[in-house]
mmCIF file of C-alpha atoms (C1' of nucleotides) in Angstrom:
data_model
loop_
_atom_site.group_PDB
_atom_site.id
_atom_site.type_symbol
_atom_site.label_atom_id
_atom_site.label_comp_id
_atom_site.label_asym_id
_atom_site.label_seq_id
_atom_site.Cartn_x
_atom_site.Cartn_y
_atom_site.Cartn_z
ATOM 1 C CA MET A 1 0.090 0.112 0.009
ATOM 2 C CA ILE A 2 1.082 3.159 -0.668
ATOM 3 C CA THR A 3 0.006 6.398 1.010
ATOM 4 C CA VAL A 4 0.471 9.636 -0.176
ATOM 5 C CA ILE A 5 0.040 12.716 1.638
ATOM 6 C CA ILE A 6 -0.107 16.214 0.203
ATOM 7 C CA ILE A 7 0.752 19.109 2.157
ATOM 8 C CA ALA A 8 -1.570 21.649 1.344
ATOM 9 C CA GLY A 9 -0.237 25.362 1.634
ATOM 10 C CA ARG A 10 3.185 27.277 0.304
ATOM 11 C CA ASP A 11 6.329 25.538 -1.115
ATOM 12 C CA VAL A 12 9.398 26.050 1.325
ATOM 13 C CA MET A 13 10.884 29.340 0.219
ATOM 14 C CA ARG A 14 14.246 29.983 1.175
ATOM 15 C CA TYR A 15 15.125 34.083 2.099
ATOM 16 C CA SER A 16 16.232 35.793 -0.364
ATOM 17 C CA ARG A 17 18.001 39.244 -0.735
ATOM 18 C CA GLN A 18 16.038 39.816 -3.793
ATOM 19 C CA ARG A 19 12.544 39.065 -2.230
ATOM 20 C CA GLU A 20 13.450 40.882 1.051
ATOM 21 C CA ALA A 21 14.465 44.461 -0.830
ATOM 22 C CA LEU A 22 11.574 43.646 -2.893
ATOM 23 C CA HIS A 23 8.977 43.458 0.355
ATOM 24 C CA ASN A 24 10.615 46.290 1.715
ATOM 25 C CA LEU A 25 10.283 48.880 -0.593
ATOM 26 C CA LEU A 26 6.811 47.850 -1.718
ATOM 27 C CA CYS A 27 6.105 48.307 2.282
ATOM 28 C CA SER A 28 7.660 51.620 2.266
ATOM 29 C CA THR A 29 6.272 53.721 -0.430
ATOM 30 C CA LYS A 30 2.289 54.605 -0.816
ATOM 31 C CA THR A 31 2.812 54.880 -4.833
ATOM 32 C CA HIS A 32 1.463 51.345 -5.314
ATOM 33 C CA PRO A 33 4.087 50.937 -7.844
ATOM 34 C CA ASP A 34 4.393 48.199 -11.229
ATOM 35 C CA ALA A 35 7.302 46.168 -11.526
ATOM 36 C CA GLU A 36 9.068 48.391 -13.938
ATOM 37 C CA TRP A 37 9.503 50.705 -11.154
ATOM 38 C CA LEU A 38 10.453 48.727 -7.636
ATOM 39 C CA TYR A 39 12.867 47.778 -11.059
ATOM 40 C CA LEU A 40 14.456 50.683 -11.182
ATOM 41 C CA ASN A 41 14.199 51.703 -7.932
ATOM 42 C CA LEU A 42 16.005 48.941 -6.238
ATOM 43 C CA LYS A 43 18.987 48.198 -9.243
ATOM 44 C CA LYS A 44 20.232 51.025 -7.143
ATOM 45 C CA SER A 45 20.870 48.955 -4.216
ATOM 46 C CA LEU A 46 20.669 46.255 -5.969
ATOM 47 C CA PRO A 47 22.991 46.473 -9.127
ATOM 48 C CA ASN A 48 22.579 42.539 -10.972
ATOM 49 C CA LEU A 49 18.725 42.716 -10.003
ATOM 50 C CA SER A 50 16.875 40.652 -13.040
ATOM 51 C CA LEU A 51 13.382 41.902 -13.988
ATOM 52 C CA GLY A 52 11.981 38.000 -14.152
ATOM 53 C CA THR A 53 13.261 38.068 -10.553
ATOM 54 C CA VAL A 54 11.539 41.077 -9.939
ATOM 55 C CA TYR A 55 8.235 39.543 -11.785
ATOM 56 C CA ARG A 56 8.870 35.892 -10.221
ATOM 57 C CA ASN A 57 8.667 37.380 -6.375
ATOM 58 C CA LEU A 58 5.823 39.361 -6.725
ATOM 59 C CA LYS A 59 3.413 36.403 -8.298
ATOM 60 C CA GLN A 60 5.126 34.402 -5.358
ATOM 61 C CA MET A 61 3.897 37.431 -3.089
ATOM 62 C CA ALA A 62 1.166 37.473 -4.346
ATOM 63 C CA GLU A 63 0.247 33.955 -4.314
ATOM 64 C CA ASN A 64 1.597 34.051 -0.645
ATOM 65 C CA GLY A 65 -1.002 36.765 0.332
ATOM 66 C CA GLU A 66 1.884 38.849 1.322
ATOM 67 C CA ILE A 67 1.324 41.179 -0.990
ATOM 68 C CA LEU A 68 -1.844 42.743 -2.671
ATOM 69 C CA GLU A 69 -1.831 42.838 -7.071
ATOM 70 C CA ILE A 70 -4.259 45.766 -7.995
ATOM 71 C CA SER A 71 -5.008 45.403 -12.000
ATOM 72 C CA CYS A 72 -5.679 48.563 -13.580
ATOM 73 C CA LYS A 73 -6.407 49.125 -17.439
ATOM 74 C CA ASN A 74 -3.292 47.526 -18.695
ATOM 75 C CA SER A 75 -0.447 46.997 -16.671
ATOM 76 C CA THR A 76 -0.341 45.571 -12.064
ATOM 77 C CA HIS A 77 0.691 47.413 -9.515
ATOM 78 C CA TYR A 78 1.283 46.207 -6.527
ATOM 79 C CA ASP A 79 0.228 47.811 -2.855
ATOM 80 C CA GLY A 80 2.529 46.794 0.434
ATOM 81 C CA ASP A 81 0.068 47.784 2.977
ATOM 82 C CA ILE A 82 -2.440 44.478 3.150
ATOM 83 C CA SER A 83 -5.193 45.445 5.481
ATOM 84 C CA ARG A 84 -8.749 46.163 3.793
ATOM 85 C CA HIS A 85 -8.704 49.063 2.045
ATOM 86 C CA TYR A 86 -9.685 50.029 -1.036
ATOM 87 C CA HIS A 87 -7.993 52.405 -4.457
ATOM 88 C CA ILE A 88 -8.739 55.661 -6.216
ATOM 89 C CA PHE A 89 -7.233 55.958 -9.723
ATOM 90 C CA CYS A 90 -7.388 59.483 -10.892
ATOM 91 C CA GLU A 91 -8.650 59.402 -14.717
ATOM 92 C CA ASN A 92 -6.434 62.422 -14.805
ATOM 93 C CA CYS A 93 -2.558 61.693 -13.480
ATOM 94 C CA GLY A 94 -2.983 57.796 -13.490
ATOM 95 C CA LYS A 95 -1.534 58.141 -9.596
ATOM 96 C CA ILE A 96 -3.787 54.594 -6.961
ATOM 97 C CA LEU A 97 -4.476 56.055 -4.215
ATOM 98 C CA ASP A 98 -5.369 54.396 -1.117
ATOM 99 C CA LEU A 99 -8.591 55.561 0.363
ATOM 100 C CA PRO A 100 -9.235 53.619 3.895
ATOM 101 C CA ARG A 101 -11.972 51.764 4.806
ATOM 102 C CA GLU A 102 -13.825 54.015 7.123
ATOM 103 C CA TYR A 103 -15.237 56.041 4.113
ATOM 104 C CA ILE A 104 -16.747 53.690 2.632
ATOM 105 C CA SER A 105 -18.969 50.264 2.799
ATOM 106 C CA VAL A 106 -20.018 47.454 1.340
ATOM 107 C CA SER A 107 -22.566 44.580 1.676
ATOM 108 C CA VAL A 108 -22.876 41.373 0.160
ATOM 109 C CA GLU A 109 -26.171 39.055 0.547
ATOM 110 C CA LYS A 110 -26.070 35.980 -0.166
ATOM 111 C CA ASN A 111 -27.069 34.973 -3.748
ATOM 112 C CA ASN A 112 -27.305 31.760 -5.644
ATOM 113 C CA ILE A 113 -24.797 32.772 -8.694
ATOM 114 C CA ALA A 114 -21.801 32.246 -6.364
ATOM 115 C CA ASP A 115 -19.865 31.976 -3.456
ATOM 116 C CA ILE A 116 -17.946 35.020 -2.502
ATOM 117 C CA THR A 117 -14.302 34.786 -1.240
ATOM 118 C CA GLY A 118 -13.029 38.221 -1.370
ATOM 119 C CA TYR A 119 -14.108 41.350 -3.367
ATOM 120 C CA ASP A 120 -12.082 44.152 -4.033
ATOM 121 C CA VAL A 121 -13.561 48.060 -4.833
ATOM 122 C CA LEU A 122 -11.724 50.692 -7.586
ATOM 123 C CA PHE A 123 -12.914 53.992 -7.442
ATOM 124 C CA GLN A 124 -12.573 56.217 -10.557
ATOM 125 C CA GLY A 125 -12.361 59.949 -9.533
ATOM 126 C CA ILE A 126 -9.777 63.470 -9.242
ATOM 127 C CA CYS A 127 -7.296 63.186 -6.574
ATOM 128 C CA PHE A 128 -7.054 66.586 -4.820
ATOM 129 C CA ASP A 129 -3.966 67.576 -6.240
ATOM 130 C CA CYS A 130 -4.872 67.498 -9.834
ATOM 131 C CA LYS A 131 -8.561 69.316 -9.057
ATOM 132 C CA LYS A 132 -6.299 71.899 -7.079
ATOM 133 C CA MET B 1 -11.672 89.447 -32.347
ATOM 134 C CA ILE B 2 -11.339 86.287 -32.634
ATOM 135 C CA THR B 3 -14.037 82.780 -31.616
ATOM 136 C CA VAL B 4 -13.260 79.211 -30.774
ATOM 137 C CA ILE B 5 -16.168 77.914 -30.343
ATOM 138 C CA ILE B 6 -15.708 73.887 -27.867
ATOM 139 C CA ILE B 7 -17.757 71.498 -28.457
ATOM 140 C CA ALA B 8 -16.404 68.796 -26.077
ATOM 141 C CA GLY B 9 -17.944 65.537 -26.465
ATOM 142 C CA ARG B 10 -16.845 62.576 -28.553
ATOM 143 C CA ASP B 11 -15.995 63.233 -32.279
ATOM 144 C CA VAL B 12 -17.982 62.087 -35.417
ATOM 145 C CA MET B 13 -18.108 59.165 -35.298
ATOM 146 C CA ARG B 14 -19.868 57.468 -38.968
ATOM 147 C CA TYR B 15 -20.803 53.876 -38.764
ATOM 148 C CA SER B 16 -19.667 50.796 -39.790
ATOM 149 C CA ARG B 17 -20.008 47.461 -39.574
ATOM 150 C CA GLN B 18 -17.630 46.262 -37.899
ATOM 151 C CA ARG B 19 -18.308 48.086 -34.774
ATOM 152 C CA GLU B 20 -21.759 46.966 -35.232
ATOM 153 C CA ALA B 21 -21.151 43.669 -35.383
ATOM 154 C CA LEU B 22 -18.821 43.547 -32.073
ATOM 155 C CA HIS B 23 -21.948 46.283 -30.298
ATOM 156 C CA ASN B 24 -24.332 42.820 -30.483
ATOM 157 C CA LEU B 25 -22.312 40.328 -30.283
ATOM 158 C CA LEU B 26 -20.775 42.334 -27.063
ATOM 159 C CA CYS B 27 -24.728 42.530 -26.036
ATOM 160 C CA SER B 28 -26.097 39.666 -27.137
ATOM 161 C CA THR B 29 -23.757 37.177 -24.736
ATOM 162 C CA LYS B 30 -23.275 37.560 -21.407
ATOM 163 C CA THR B 31 -19.558 35.795 -21.044
ATOM 164 C CA HIS B 32 -17.750 39.095 -20.525
ATOM 165 C CA PRO B 33 -15.514 38.516 -23.834
ATOM 166 C CA ASP B 34 -11.358 39.668 -23.799
ATOM 167 C CA ALA B 35 -11.351 41.372 -27.589
ATOM 168 C CA GLU B 36 -9.691 37.557 -28.763
ATOM 169 C CA TRP B 37 -12.836 35.487 -28.337
ATOM 170 C CA LEU B 38 -14.894 38.593 -29.700
ATOM 171 C CA TYR B 39 -12.385 38.790 -32.492
ATOM 172 C CA LEU B 40 -12.512 34.782 -33.404
ATOM 173 C CA ASN B 41 -16.514 35.276 -33.279
ATOM 174 C CA LEU B 42 -16.887 37.695 -35.492
ATOM 175 C CA LYS B 43 -14.992 36.282 -38.402
ATOM 176 C CA LYS B 44 -17.744 33.781 -39.098
ATOM 177 C CA SER B 45 -19.468 36.399 -40.798
ATOM 178 C CA LEU B 46 -17.228 38.802 -41.499
ATOM 179 C CA PRO B 47 -14.370 37.225 -42.603
ATOM 180 C CA ASN B 48 -11.847 40.060 -43.353
ATOM 181 C CA LEU B 49 -12.252 41.807 -39.784
ATOM 182 C CA SER B 50 -8.874 42.480 -37.908
ATOM 183 C CA LEU B 51 -7.408 41.947 -34.600
ATOM 184 C CA GLY B 52 -6.374 45.233 -34.705
ATOM 185 C CA THR B 53 -10.438 46.837 -35.466
ATOM 186 C CA VAL B 54 -11.302 45.122 -33.052
ATOM 187 C CA TYR B 55 -9.938 46.535 -30.310
ATOM 188 C CA ARG B 56 -9.743 50.143 -31.738
ATOM 189 C CA ASN B 57 -13.754 50.386 -31.541
ATOM 190 C CA LEU B 58 -13.792 48.750 -28.261
ATOM 191 C CA LYS B 59 -11.567 51.055 -26.386
ATOM 192 C CA GLN B 60 -13.289 53.730 -28.460
ATOM 193 C CA MET B 61 -17.174 52.863 -27.585
ATOM 194 C CA ALA B 62 -15.482 52.124 -23.770
ATOM 195 C CA GLU B 63 -14.749 55.693 -24.314
ATOM 196 C CA ASN B 64 -17.721 56.599 -25.241
ATOM 197 C CA GLY B 65 -19.451 54.620 -22.697
ATOM 198 C CA GLU B 66 -21.796 52.809 -24.964
ATOM 199 C CA ILE B 67 -19.443 49.626 -23.044
ATOM 200 C CA LEU B 68 -17.921 48.360 -20.231
ATOM 201 C CA GLU B 69 -14.664 47.369 -19.753
ATOM 202 C CA ILE B 70 -13.332 44.662 -17.124
ATOM 203 C CA SER B 71 -9.269 45.013 -16.194
ATOM 204 C CA CYS B 72 -8.909 41.227 -14.684
ATOM 205 C CA LYS B 73 -5.722 39.266 -14.390
ATOM 206 C CA ASN B 74 -3.817 40.059 -17.624
ATOM 207 C CA SER B 75 -6.468 41.135 -19.957
ATOM 208 C CA THR B 76 -9.311 43.411 -20.499
ATOM 209 C CA HIS B 77 -12.578 41.874 -20.645
ATOM 210 C CA TYR B 78 -15.678 43.376 -22.072
ATOM 211 C CA ASP B 79 -19.659 44.057 -21.142
ATOM 212 C CA GLY B 80 -22.610 45.598 -23.355
ATOM 213 C CA ASP B 81 -24.451 45.659 -20.514
ATOM 214 C CA ILE B 82 -23.453 48.942 -19.250
ATOM 215 C CA SER B 83 -26.321 48.628 -16.709
ATOM 216 C CA ARG B 84 -25.400 49.433 -13.151
ATOM 217 C CA HIS B 85 -24.102 45.808 -11.853
ATOM 218 C CA TYR B 86 -21.145 43.827 -10.218
ATOM 219 C CA HIS B 87 -18.349 41.181 -11.418
ATOM 220 C CA ILE B 88 -17.620 38.015 -10.603
ATOM 221 C CA PHE B 89 -14.067 36.407 -11.073
ATOM 222 C CA CYS B 90 -14.587 32.392 -10.617
ATOM 223 C CA GLU B 91 -11.612 31.540 -8.948
ATOM 224 C CA ASN B 92 -11.983 27.992 -10.024
ATOM 225 C CA CYS B 93 -12.673 28.617 -13.352
ATOM 226 C CA GLY B 94 -12.407 32.218 -14.378
ATOM 227 C CA LYS B 95 -14.989 32.940 -15.672
ATOM 228 C CA ILE B 96 -16.725 36.043 -15.063
ATOM 229 C CA LEU B 97 -20.061 36.090 -13.743
ATOM 230 C CA ASP B 98 -22.971 39.269 -13.362
ATOM 231 C CA LEU B 99 -23.849 39.828 -9.694
ATOM 232 C CA PRO B 100 -26.569 42.201 -10.274
ATOM 233 C CA ARG B 101 -27.120 45.442 -8.318
ATOM 234 C CA GLU B 102 -29.395 44.056 -5.399
ATOM 235 C CA TYR B 103 -26.979 41.768 -3.862
ATOM 236 C CA ILE B 104 -24.721 44.352 -2.728
ATOM 237 C CA SER B 105 -24.859 47.753 -0.934
ATOM 238 C CA VAL B 106 -21.928 49.815 -1.624
ATOM 239 C CA SER B 107 -21.527 53.492 -0.405
ATOM 240 C CA VAL B 108 -19.623 56.171 -0.211
ATOM 241 C CA GLU B 109 -18.450 58.908 1.967
ATOM 242 C CA LYS B 110 -16.953 62.393 1.374
ATOM 243 C CA ASN B 111 -13.479 62.252 1.822
ATOM 244 C CA ASN B 112 -10.459 64.461 0.971
ATOM 245 C CA ILE B 113 -9.029 62.475 -1.102
ATOM 246 C CA ALA B 114 -10.676 62.383 -4.158
ATOM 247 C CA ASP B 115 -13.368 63.411 -5.772
ATOM 248 C CA ILE B 116 -14.504 59.722 -6.761
ATOM 249 C CA THR B 117 -17.317 59.297 -10.229
ATOM 250 C CA GLY B 118 -17.503 56.163 -9.834
ATOM 251 C CA TYR B 119 -16.311 52.909 -8.742
ATOM 252 C CA ASP B 120 -16.188 49.074 -9.873
ATOM 253 C CA VAL B 121 -16.407 45.821 -7.386
ATOM 254 C CA LEU B 122 -14.916 42.630 -9.090
ATOM 255 C CA PHE B 123 -15.142 39.836 -6.437
ATOM 256 C CA GLN B 124 -13.352 36.506 -5.837
ATOM 257 C CA GLY B 125 -14.905 33.521 -5.554
ATOM 258 C CA ILE B 126 -16.262 30.258 -6.383
ATOM 259 C CA CYS B 127 -19.080 29.779 -8.886
ATOM 260 C CA PHE B 128 -22.610 27.414 -8.583
ATOM 261 C CA ASP B 129 -20.988 25.235 -11.904
ATOM 262 C CA CYS B 130 -18.034 24.825 -9.839
ATOM 263 C CA LYS B 131 -19.465 24.463 -6.921
ATOM 264 C CA LYS B 132 -21.279 21.132 -7.671
ATOM 265 C "C1'" DG C 1 -14.810 63.503 -53.593
ATOM 266 C "C1'" DT C 2 -12.748 62.938 -48.505
ATOM 267 C "C1'" DG C 3 -11.322 61.904 -44.944
ATOM 268 C "C1'" DA C 4 -13.060 58.096 -41.050
ATOM 269 C "C1'" DA C 5 -12.629 53.106 -40.401
ATOM 270 C "C1'" DT C 6 -10.131 48.824 -42.161
ATOM 271 C "C1'" DG C 7 -6.962 45.544 -42.946
ATOM 272 C "C1'" DC C 8 -2.559 44.416 -43.075
ATOM 273 C "C1'" DA C 9 2.189 43.317 -40.328
ATOM 274 C "C1'" DA C 10 5.140 45.554 -37.635
ATOM 275 C "C1'" DA C 11 5.977 47.383 -33.855
ATOM 276 C "C1'" DA C 12 5.725 48.029 -28.633
ATOM 277 C "C1'" DG C 13 4.343 46.447 -24.210
ATOM 278 C "C1'" DC C 14 4.581 43.591 -20.051
ATOM 279 C "C1'" DT C 15 4.615 39.638 -18.363
ATOM 280 C "C1'" DT C 16 6.955 34.465 -18.416
ATOM 281 C "C1'" DT C 17 10.245 31.038 -19.154
ATOM 282 C "C1'" DG C 18 14.187 27.902 -19.738
ATOM 283 C "C1'" DC C 19 19.017 27.272 -18.936
ATOM 284 C "C1'" DA C 20 22.869 27.980 -16.434
ATOM 285 C "C1'" DC C 21 25.433 29.840 -12.296
ATOM 286 C "C1'" DT C 22 24.863 31.000 -7.395
ATOM 287 C "C1'" DC C 23 24.127 31.044 -2.882
ATOM 288 C "C1'" DG C 24 20.634 30.046 1.163
ATOM 289 C "C1'" DA C 25 20.277 26.061 4.456
ATOM 290 C "C1'" DT D 1 26.188 19.657 -0.253
ATOM 291 C "C1'" DC D 2 21.360 20.003 -3.460
ATOM 292 C "C1'" DG D 3 18.442 22.312 -4.980
ATOM 293 C "C1'" DA D 4 15.378 27.328 -4.745
ATOM 294 C "C1'" DG D 5 16.466 31.729 -6.640
ATOM 295 C "C1'" DT D 6 18.794 34.227 -9.693
ATOM 296 C "C1'" DG D 7 20.059 36.963 -14.024
ATOM 297 C "C1'" DC D 8 19.857 36.480 -18.557
ATOM 298 C "C1'" DA D 9 17.778 36.325 -22.871
ATOM 299 C "C1'" DA D 10 14.363 34.965 -26.138
ATOM 300 C "C1'" DA D 11 9.933 33.683 -26.938
ATOM 301 C "C1'" DG D 12 4.926 34.780 -25.767
ATOM 302 C "C1'" DC D 13 0.703 37.952 -25.050
ATOM 303 C "C1'" DT D 14 -1.815 41.159 -25.052
ATOM 304 C "C1'" DT D 15 -2.965 46.273 -27.470
ATOM 305 C "C1'" DT D 16 -1.456 49.576 -29.824
ATOM 306 C "C1'" DT D 17 -0.296 51.846 -34.711
ATOM 307 C "C1'" DG D 18 1.862 53.454 -39.576
ATOM 308 C "C1'" DC D 19 -0.424 52.777 -43.497
ATOM 309 C "C1'" DA D 20 -1.985 52.023 -48.074
ATOM 310 C "C1'" DT D 21 -6.793 50.883 -49.371
ATOM 311 C "C1'" DT D 22 -12.008 51.290 -48.533
ATOM 312 C "C1'" DC D 23 -16.310 53.115 -47.864
ATOM 313 C "C1'" DA D 24 -19.909 56.528 -45.024
ATOM 314 C "C1'" DC D 25 -21.809 60.746 -46.159
#
DNA sequence: GTGAATGCAAAAGCTTTGCACTCGA
DNA sequence: TCGAGTGCAAAGCTTTTGCATTCAC
């Protein structure tokens, strides 16, 4: 008899300087950058960094729930803040801003279409900087 | 004295068989297709149709508010139903389903971050078909 | 007739992937 | 040591664009 034990959950992950730097940078900025921006900014401290590594790690961290992915017009942005909050896409300058939870209330009733496991609200608007 | 009158709004648009077919197809399906699907399905009745034309018209119609754009993981989907409703992305099969307005309530309070002009809620979940 | 829209194909993003090498445990 | 993670470059997708041609008005 053969017993196969499948252990669910993420694979063992080794420490990597690149992934740590990526996570640190993402947590220290509020600009919701894309992969390209992260790559260019990390190049300063990690000159050998490659874009493939950035994408690989972002994908991995997003799957593990360590960071958030924000799907926006034709490109993906990332957020190191995984607390429940929402985003506003400024139609004028393209920036993505945080909209804290207290401004919004969302309630979902039971339905027979799907079991809802989560949701994301992306607002459109004109940010305070652009209004001026 | 020179008077310049700027007329806001969309440019004059000529009728085009391709655009009409695209809009008809989009309004007659509930599957929230992407450009590729629309292209392949219209090829049957418009054999000379090109993918560039599909993209050009989708972009144009979305800008005019005639159709909706749904930004999803790494590709854009479209919806011919522009009435206020929400979407569920099934994490199992990848389908996008409609979630009628009555199941959801969203309220946004005044804030000093941005003037909010609209929003989109994308739910994640497991659809009824996949649950079975 | 005029120029908006098309078809085609090339180019331009963005993202993933194969492979040899490096480095963490 | 050994295999997960990296760097590099090529490939894969999706989307845009330039240009000659077609077609709506």
